[in-house]
CSV table of C-alpha atoms in Angstrom, one decimal:
chain,number,residue,atom,x,y,z
A,1,UNK,CA,7.8,-74.0,39.0
A,2,UNK,CA,10.2,-72.3,36.4
A,3,UNK,CA,7.2,-72.1,34.0
A,4,UNK,CA,5.1,-70.3,36.7
A,5,UNK,CA,8.0,-67.8,37.4
A,6,UNK,CA,8.4,-67.2,33.6
A,7,UNK,CA,4.7,-66.5,33.2
A,8,UNK,CA,4.7,-64.1,36.2
A,9,UNK,CA,7.6,-62.1,34.7
A,10,UNK,CA,5.8,-61.9,31.4
A,11,UNK,CA,2.6,-60.6,33.1
A,12,UNK,CA,4.6,-58.1,35.1
A,13,UNK,CA,6.4,-56.8,32.0
A,14,UNK,CA,3.1,-56.5,30.2
A,15,UNK,CA,1.7,-54.4,33.0
A,16,UNK,CA,4.7,-52.1,33.0
A,17,UNK,CA,4.5,-51.6,29.2
A,18,UNK,CA,0.8,-50.9,29.3
A,19,UNK,CA,1.3,-48.3,32.0
A,20,UNK,CA,4.0,-46.6,30.2
A,21,UNK,CA,1.8,-45.9,27.1
A,22,UNK,CA,0.6,-42.2,27.4
A,23,UNK,CA,-3.0,-41.3,26.8
A,24,UNK,CA,-3.8,-39.3,23.7
A,25,UNK,CA,-3.7,-35.6,24.6
A,26,UNK,CA,-6.7,-33.5,23.8
A,27,UNK,CA,-6.3,-31.3,20.7
A,28,UNK,CA,-5.6,-27.6,21.3
A,29,UNK,CA,-7.2,-24.9,19.2
A,30,UNK,CA,-6.6,-21.2,18.8
A,31,UNK,CA,-10.3,-20.5,19.2
A,32,UNK,CA,-12.2,-22.8,21.5
A,33,UNK,CA,-15.1,-22.2,23.8
A,34,UNK,CA,-16.2,-24.2,26.9
A,35,UNK,CA,-19.7,-24.0,28.2
A,36,UNK,CA,-19.9,-23.3,31.9
A,37,UNK,CA,-23.5,-22.6,32.8
A,38,UNK,CA,-26.8,-21.0,31.8
A,39,UNK,CA,-27.2,-17.8,33.8
A,40,UNK,CA,-30.7,-17.1,32.6
A,41,UNK,CA,-33.4,-19.2,30.8
A,42,UNK,CA,-32.0,-22.7,31.5
A,43,UNK,CA,-33.1,-25.4,29.1
A,44,UNK,CA,-36.8,-26.0,29.0
A,45,UNK,CA,-37.7,-22.6,30.5
A,46,UNK,CA,-41.3,-21.7,29.8
A,47,UNK,CA,-42.3,-18.3,28.4
A,48,UNK,CA,-45.6,-16.7,27.3
A,49,UNK,CA,-46.2,-16.1,23.6
A,50,UNK,CA,-44.3,-13.0,22.4
A,51,UNK,CA,-42.4,-12.6,25.7
A,52,UNK,CA,-39.1,-10.7,25.4
A,53,UNK,CA,-36.2,-11.9,27.5
A,54,UNK,CA,-32.4,-12.0,27.6
A,55,UNK,CA,-30.5,-15.3,27.3
A,56,UNK,CA,-27.1,-15.3,29.0
A,57,UNK,CA,-24.5,-18.1,28.9
A,58,UNK,CA,-21.3,-18.2,30.9
A,59,UNK,CA,-18.5,-19.5,28.7
A,60,UNK,CA,-14.8,-19.9,29.1
A,61,UNK,CA,-12.0,-19.2,26.5
A,62,UNK,CA,-10.6,-22.7,26.3
A,63,UNK,CA,-8.3,-21.9,23.4
A,64,UNK,CA,-4.9,-20.4,23.0
A,65,UNK,CA,-5.9,-17.1,21.4
A,66,UNK,CA,-7.5,-14.0,23.0
A,67,UNK,CA,-11.1,-13.2,22.0
A,68,UNK,CA,-10.9,-9.6,20.8
A,69,UNK,CA,-13.7,-7.1,20.4
A,70,UNK,CA,-13.9,-8.2,16.8
A,71,UNK,CA,-15.3,-11.5,17.9
A,72,UNK,CA,-19.1,-12.0,17.7
A,73,UNK,CA,-21.8,-14.2,19.1
A,74,UNK,CA,-23.6,-15.5,16.1
A,75,UNK,CA,-26.8,-17.5,15.4
A,76,UNK,CA,-26.0,-20.6,13.3
A,77,UNK,CA,-29.2,-22.6,13.1
A,78,UNK,CA,-32.4,-23.9,14.7
A,79,UNK,CA,-35.1,-21.4,15.5
A,80,UNK,CA,-34.2,-17.7,15.1
A,81,UNK,CA,-36.3,-16.7,18.2
A,82,UNK,CA,-36.2,-13.1,17.2
A,83,UNK,CA,-32.5,-12.8,18.1
A,84,UNK,CA,-30.0,-10.7,16.1
A,85,UNK,CA,-27.9,-12.7,13.8
A,86,UNK,CA,-24.7,-11.3,15.3
A,87,UNK,CA,-23.7,-9.6,18.6
A,88,UNK,CA,-20.2,-8.2,19.0
A,89,UNK,CA,-18.2,-8.9,22.2
A,90,UNK,CA,-17.4,-5.6,23.8
A,91,UNK,CA,-14.5,-6.8,25.8
A,92,UNK,CA,-11.4,-9.0,25.3
A,93,UNK,CA,-11.3,-12.4,26.9
A,94,UNK,CA,-7.9,-14.0,27.4
A,95,UNK,CA,-7.4,-17.8,27.4
A,96,UNK,CA,-8.7,-19.3,30.7
A,97,UNK,CA,-11.0,-16.4,31.4
A,98,UNK,CA,-14.8,-16.6,31.5
A,99,UNK,CA,-17.3,-14.2,30.1
A,100,UNK,CA,-21.1,-13.8,30.3
A,101,UNK,CA,-22.5,-13.7,26.7
A,102,UNK,CA,-26.0,-12.4,26.2
A,103,UNK,CA,-28.5,-12.1,23.4
A,104,UNK,CA,-32.0,-10.6,23.4
A,105,UNK,CA,-34.7,-13.1,22.4
A,106,UNK,CA,-38.4,-12.8,21.7
A,107,UNK,CA,-40.5,-16.0,22.2
A,108,UNK,CA,-42.6,-17.1,19.2
A,109,UNK,CA,-46.3,-16.3,19.3
A,110,UNK,CA,-47.3,-20.0,18.8
A,111,UNK,CA,-47.1,-22.5,21.7
A,112,UNK,CA,-44.4,-25.1,21.3
A,113,UNK,CA,-40.8,-26.2,21.8
A,114,UNK,CA,-38.1,-24.0,20.3
A,115,UNK,CA,-34.3,-24.2,20.1
A,116,UNK,CA,-31.8,-21.7,18.7
A,117,UNK,CA,-28.2,-22.6,18.1
A,118,UNK,CA,-25.3,-20.2,18.6
A,119,UNK,CA,-21.5,-20.1,18.2
A,120,UNK,CA,-18.7,-17.5,18.3
A,121,UNK,CA,-17.0,-16.1,15.2
A,122,UNK,CA,-13.5,-14.7,15.2
A,123,UNK,CA,-12.2,-11.5,13.4
A,124,UNK,CA,-11.9,-13.5,10.1
A,125,UNK,CA,-15.5,-14.7,10.3
A,126,UNK,CA,-14.5,-18.3,11.2
A,127,UNK,CA,-17.0,-19.8,13.6
A,128,UNK,CA,-16.1,-22.0,16.5
A,129,UNK,CA,-18.0,-23.4,19.5
A,130,UNK,CA,-17.7,-25.9,22.3
A,131,UNK,CA,-16.9,-29.7,22.5
A,132,UNK,CA,-13.7,-31.6,21.9
A,133,UNK,CA,-13.5,-30.4,18.3
A,134,UNK,CA,-14.5,-26.8,19.1
A,135,UNK,CA,-17.3,-27.1,16.6
A,136,UNK,CA,-20.4,-27.8,18.6
A,137,UNK,CA,-23.0,-25.0,19.2
A,138,UNK,CA,-24.5,-23.9,22.5
A,139,UNK,CA,-28.2,-23.1,22.5
A,140,UNK,CA,-31.3,-21.5,23.8
A,141,UNK,CA,-34.0,-24.1,24.5
A,142,UNK,CA,-37.4,-22.8,25.5
A,143,UNK,CA,-41.1,-23.8,25.7
A,144,UNK,CA,-43.7,-21.3,24.7
A,145,UNK,CA,-46.9,-21.8,26.7
A,146,UNK,CA,-49.9,-19.7,27.6
A,147,UNK,CA,-50.8,-20.4,31.2
A,148,UNK,CA,-52.4,-18.0,33.7
A,149,UNK,CA,-51.6,-18.2,37.3
A,150,UNK,CA,-53.8,-16.7,40.1
A,151,UNK,CA,-51.5,-14.1,41.8
A,152,UNK,CA,-54.1,-12.6,44.1
A,153,UNK,CA,-57.3,-14.2,45.2
A,154,UNK,CA,-59.8,-11.6,46.5
A,155,UNK,CA,-62.0,-14.4,48.1
A,156,UNK,CA,-59.1,-15.9,50.1
A,157,UNK,CA,-58.0,-12.4,51.1
A,158,UNK,CA,-61.5,-11.1,52.0
A,159,UNK,CA,-60.8,-11.5,55.8
A,160,UNK,CA,-57.9,-9.1,55.4
A,161,UNK,CA,-59.9,-6.4,53.7
A,162,UNK,CA,-61.6,-3.5,55.4
A,163,UNK,CA,-65.3,-3.9,55.0
A,164,UNK,CA,-67.8,-1.1,55.6
A,165,UNK,CA,-71.1,0.4,54.6
A,166,UNK,CA,-72.9,3.6,55.4
A,167,UNK,CA,-73.4,2.2,58.9
A,168,UNK,CA,-69.7,2.0,59.5
A,169,UNK,CA,-67.1,-0.8,59.7
A,170,UNK,CA,-68.4,-4.3,59.2
A,171,UNK,CA,-67.0,-7.7,60.2
A,172,UNK,CA,-66.0,-10.4,57.7
A,173,UNK,CA,-67.6,-12.9,57.5
A,174,UNK,CA,-70.8,-11.0,58.3
A,175,UNK,CA,-74.0,-12.3,59.9
A,176,UNK,CA,-77.0,-13.1,57.6
A,177,UNK,CA,-79.8,-10.6,58.0
A,178,UNK,CA,-77.5,-7.8,59.4
A,179,UNK,CA,-79.3,-4.6,58.3
A,180,UNK,CA,-75.9,-2.7,58.1
A,181,UNK,CA,-75.0,-5.0,55.2
A,182,UNK,CA,-72.8,-8.1,55.2
A,183,UNK,CA,-70.8,-10.5,53.1
A,184,UNK,CA,-69.4,-14.0,53.3
A,185,UNK,CA,-67.7,-16.6,51.2
A,186,UNK,CA,-69.9,-18.9,49.1
A,187,UNK,CA,-68.5,-22.2,47.7
A,188,UNK,CA,-70.2,-23.1,44.4
A,189,UNK,CA,-72.4,-20.0,44.3
A,190,UNK,CA,-75.8,-20.4,42.7
A,191,UNK,CA,-75.9,-18.0,39.7
A,192,UNK,CA,-78.7,-16.1,38.0
A,193,UNK,CA,-79.1,-18.6,35.2
A,194,UNK,CA,-79.6,-21.5,37.6
A,195,UNK,CA,-76.0,-22.8,37.2
A,196,UNK,CA,-73.4,-23.2,39.8
A,197,UNK,CA,-69.9,-21.7,39.7
A,198,UNK,CA,-67.2,-24.2,40.4
A,199,UNK,CA,-65.0,-21.5,42.0
A,200,UNK,CA,-65.8,-19.8,45.3
A,201,UNK,CA,-67.2,-16.3,45.4
A,202,UNK,CA,-68.4,-13.6,47.7
A,203,UNK,CA,-72.1,-13.0,48.4
A,204,UNK,CA,-72.5,-9.3,49.1
A,205,UNK,CA,-75.7,-7.6,50.6
A,206,UNK,CA,-75.6,-3.8,50.9
A,207,UNK,CA,-76.9,-1.8,53.8
A,208,UNK,CA,-80.7,-2.1,53.9
A,209,UNK,CA,-81.6,1.5,53.0
A,210,UNK,CA,-82.3,3.6,49.9
A,211,UNK,CA,-79.1,3.6,47.7
A,212,UNK,CA,-77.3,1.5,50.4
A,213,UNK,CA,-73.9,0.2,49.6
A,214,UNK,CA,-71.2,-2.2,50.9
A,215,UNK,CA,-67.5,-2.1,50.1
A,216,UNK,CA,-64.2,-3.9,50.8
A,217,UNK,CA,-60.8,-2.2,50.6
A,218,UNK,CA,-58.0,-4.7,50.1
A,219,UNK,CA,-54.4,-4.5,51.2
A,220,UNK,CA,-51.8,-3.0,48.9
A,221,UNK,CA,-50.8,-5.0,45.9
A,222,UNK,CA,-48.1,-4.2,43.3
A,223,UNK,CA,-49.1,-4.5,39.7
A,224,UNK,CA,-46.9,-6.0,37.0
A,225,UNK,CA,-47.2,-5.6,33.2
A,226,UNK,CA,-49.8,-8.0,31.8
A,227,UNK,CA,-51.7,-8.5,35.1
A,228,UNK,CA,-55.4,-8.8,34.6
A,229,UNK,CA,-58.3,-8.6,37.1
A,230,UNK,CA,-61.0,-11.2,36.4
A,231,UNK,CA,-64.4,-11.8,38.0
A,232,UNK,CA,-67.9,-12.9,37.3
A,233,UNK,CA,-70.8,-10.7,38.4
A,234,UNK,CA,-74.5,-11.4,38.8
A,235,UNK,CA,-77.3,-11.5,41.2
A,236,UNK,CA,-77.9,-14.6,43.3
A,237,UNK,CA,-80.3,-17.1,41.9
A,238,UNK,CA,-83.8,-16.3,43.0
A,239,UNK,CA,-83.1,-12.7,44.0
A,240,UNK,CA,-85.6,-11.4,41.4
A,241,UNK,CA,-85.7,-7.9,42.9
A,242,UNK,CA,-82.0,-7.4,42.6
A,243,UNK,CA,-80.9,-4.3,40.8
A,244,UNK,CA,-77.3,-3.1,41.7
A,245,UNK,CA,-74.1,-1.6,40.4
A,246,UNK,CA,-70.8,-3.4,40.7
A,247,UNK,CA,-67.9,-1.1,40.9
A,248,UNK,CA,-64.1,-1.6,41.3
A,249,UNK,CA,-61.9,1.4,42.4
A,250,UNK,CA,-58.2,1.6,43.1
A,251,UNK,CA,-56.5,3.7,45.7
A,252,UNK,CA,-53.1,5.1,44.8
A,253,UNK,CA,-50.3,5.6,47.4
A,254,UNK,CA,-50.9,9.4,47.3
A,255,UNK,CA,-54.5,8.8,48.5
A,256,UNK,CA,-56.2,9.4,45.1
A,257,UNK,CA,-59.0,7.0,44.4
A,258,UNK,CA,-60.1,6.3,40.9
A,259,UNK,CA,-62.8,4.0,39.3
A,260,UNK,CA,-61.5,1.2,37.2
A,261,UNK,CA,-64.7,-0.4,36.1
A,262,UNK,CA,-68.5,-0.4,36.7
A,263,UNK,CA,-71.4,-2.7,35.7
A,264,UNK,CA,-75.1,-2.3,36.3
A,265,UNK,CA,-76.8,-5.6,36.9
A,266,UNK,CA,-80.5,-6.5,37.0
A,267,UNK,CA,-82.0,-9.9,37.5
A,268,UNK,CA,-82.1,-11.1,33.9
A,269,UNK,CA,-81.0,-14.7,34.4
A,270,UNK,CA,-77.6,-13.9,32.9
A,271,UNK,CA,-74.1,-13.3,34.3
A,272,UNK,CA,-71.1,-11.3,33.0
A,273,UNK,CA,-67.4,-12.0,33.1
A,274,UNK,CA,-65.0,-9.0,33.5
A,275,UNK,CA,-61.4,-9.4,32.3
A,276,UNK,CA,-59.7,-6.1,33.0
A,277,UNK,CA,-56.2,-5.2,31.8
A,278,UNK,CA,-54.1,-3.6,34.6
A,279,UNK,CA,-51.1,-2.8,32.5
A,280,UNK,CA,-51.7,0.9,32.9
A,281,UNK,CA,-51.0,0.5,36.6
A,282,UNK,CA,-47.8,-1.6,36.2
A,283,UNK,CA,-45.2,-0.8,38.8
A,284,UNK,CA,-47.6,0.9,41.1
A,285,UNK,CA,-48.8,-0.4,44.5
A,286,UNK,CA,-52.6,0.0,44.7
A,287,UNK,CA,-55.4,-0.9,47.0
A,288,UNK,CA,-58.5,-2.3,45.2
A,289,UNK,CA,-61.9,-1.4,46.5
A,290,UNK,CA,-64.8,-3.7,45.6
A,291,UNK,CA,-68.1,-1.8,45.9
A,292,UNK,CA,-71.8,-2.9,45.5
A,293,UNK,CA,-74.3,-0.1,45.3
A,294,UNK,CA,-78.1,-0.4,45.4
A,295,UNK,CA,-80.1,1.3,42.7
A,296,UNK,CA,-82.9,2.5,44.9
A,297,UNK,CA,-84.2,0.4,47.8
A,298,UNK,CA,-81.7,-2.3,48.9
A,299,UNK,CA,-84.3,-4.9,50.0
A,300,UNK,CA,-83.9,-7.9,47.7
A,301,UNK,CA,-80.3,-7.0,46.6
A,302,UNK,CA,-78.2,-10.2,46.9
A,303,UNK,CA,-75.2,-10.1,44.5
A,304,UNK,CA,-72.2,-12.2,43.9
A,305,UNK,CA,-68.6,-11.4,43.1
A,306,UNK,CA,-67.6,-14.7,41.3
A,307,UNK,CA,-64.0,-15.8,41.8
A,308,UNK,CA,-62.5,-12.3,41.8
A,309,UNK,CA,-58.8,-12.6,41.2
A,310,UNK,CA,-55.7,-11.1,39.6
A,311,UNK,CA,-54.0,-13.4,37.1
A,312,UNK,CA,-50.6,-13.3,35.5
A,313,UNK,CA,-49.3,-15.2,32.5
A,314,UNK,CA,-46.6,-17.7,33.4
A,315,UNK,CA,-43.2,-16.8,31.9
A,316,UNK,CA,-40.5,-18.3,34.1
A,317,UNK,CA,-38.6,-15.2,33.1
A,318,UNK,CA,-35.3,-14.8,35.1
A,319,UNK,CA,-34.0,-11.4,36.2
A,320,UNK,CA,-32.1,-9.4,33.5
A,321,UNK,CA,-28.3,-10.0,33.2
A,322,UNK,CA,-25.7,-7.3,33.7
A,323,UNK,CA,-25.9,-4.6,31.0
A,324,UNK,CA,-22.3,-5.2,29.8
A,325,UNK,CA,-20.2,-8.3,29.3
A,326,UNK,CA,-17.7,-8.7,32.1
A,327,UNK,CA,-14.6,-11.0,31.9
A,328,UNK,CA,-14.4,-13.3,34.9
A,329,UNK,CA,-11.4,-15.0,36.4
A,330,UNK,CA,-10.5,-18.6,35.5
A,331,UNK,CA,-12.8,-21.2,36.9
A,332,UNK,CA,-11.6,-22.1,40.4
A,333,UNK,CA,-11.2,-25.6,41.7
A,334,UNK,CA,-14.0,-25.1,44.2
A,335,UNK,CA,-17.2,-23.1,43.9
A,336,UNK,CA,-17.0,-19.5,45.1
A,337,UNK,CA,-19.7,-16.8,45.0
A,338,UNK,CA,-19.5,-14.8,41.7
A,339,UNK,CA,-19.3,-11.0,41.6
A,340,UNK,CA,-18.6,-8.7,44.4
A,341,UNK,CA,-18.8,-10.1,47.9
A,342,UNK,CA,-21.7,-8.9,50.1
A,343,UNK,CA,-21.1,-6.0,52.5
A,344,UNK,CA,-19.4,-6.9,55.7
A,345,UNK,CA,-21.9,-7.2,58.6
A,346,UNK,CA,-20.8,-7.1,62.2
A,347,UNK,CA,-21.4,-10.5,63.7
A,348,UNK,CA,-23.6,-10.7,66.8
A,349,UNK,CA,-22.6,-14.3,67.3
A,350,UNK,CA,-20.5,-17.2,66.0
A,351,UNK,CA,-23.0,-18.1,63.2
A,352,UNK,CA,-25.0,-15.5,61.4
A,353,UNK,CA,-26.2,-15.0,57.9
A,354,UNK,CA,-27.3,-11.9,56.0
A,355,UNK,CA,-29.7,-11.9,53.0
A,356,UNK,CA,-28.2,-9.9,50.1
A,357,UNK,CA,-30.4,-10.4,47.1
A,358,UNK,CA,-32.4,-12.9,45.0
A,359,UNK,CA,-30.0,-13.8,42.2
A,360,UNK,CA,-32.7,-15.8,40.4
A,361,UNK,CA,-36.4,-16.4,40.8
A,362,UNK,CA,-37.4,-13.1,42.4
A,363,UNK,CA,-40.5,-13.0,44.6
A,364,UNK,CA,-43.7,-13.4,42.6
A,365,UNK,CA,-42.0,-15.0,39.5
A,366,UNK,CA,-44.6,-17.3,37.8
A,367,UNK,CA,-43.8,-20.7,36.4
A,368,UNK,CA,-45.9,-23.2,34.5
A,369,UNK,CA,-46.8,-26.5,36.2
A,370,UNK,CA,-43.9,-28.9,36.2
A,371,UNK,CA,-41.3,-26.2,35.2
A,372,UNK,CA,-37.8,-26.7,36.6
A,373,UNK,CA,-35.6,-23.8,37.8
């Protein structure tokens, strides 16, 4: 029994000794950064070849020295990504404060995976970074891909267009044989060269009169840089008497209508693909008008708009960061909204929410398949 008591005392003393040994304290550095988050272009973001964007990190001054305006964000390795080798910090950042650090980047023109490494340098040119030893870089990690996404499908939106001919307003879908002219969706349309298009199209027949026509005016659509309008045009297989003009107009908000593109088509057992750059209309809201005009008598005119659509290259590009670097308060223990609070709204009830803004992924942003954001 004495032996058991003795062993128990030894074990208790061992426990007390082990608990009294302090853990090694983390080393402190004059210059030390701590990564907080990617505000834009998180790891693996996909961009189109040559796309320009701004990468923004949120970092905290984890050292004991203030970062002055003589400190710089510097590229230290990996892929250059068209970034400047050095970007000066325009504001001071005291220990414990956070700051949003940005650099302008241009995606390479070749598809692939790219990673650029960055650190901060002090007034003496000594570089420092993140991690326990303040020596690890933070990075911009992107994928360059060339993927087009259909942003607007004119076939799917045909029921929402205003259809008309010289005889007046027409229904959609129309009725086959209607002398006023008609149109309806065709799945796998039969093309002039006796092939079948895998995508749906619109069969359009103009008003049955000399120089008859049919047109569809679509709802307003806002163009972005790089948008392209694509379609296949030809006569329906077997319509040997078909001789028409395809025409695409656009209507501006001020009511001015302009012609974007025209194409004369005869039954020659061939089809044509149009790929129209809309960059000159970027930022404008326009209404597209698809017209088919007979060249003479309309009997026998059966034409196809093949898979008409507007495409946009996938970029996954986030909204631009603030134009200046702004010191932020120390990281709080619990998450709180960043920046200024939303405007106060008088409550109509106990629970009510008010939308303020899209902070990331604005409406219409395009991502490649499988992209995370």
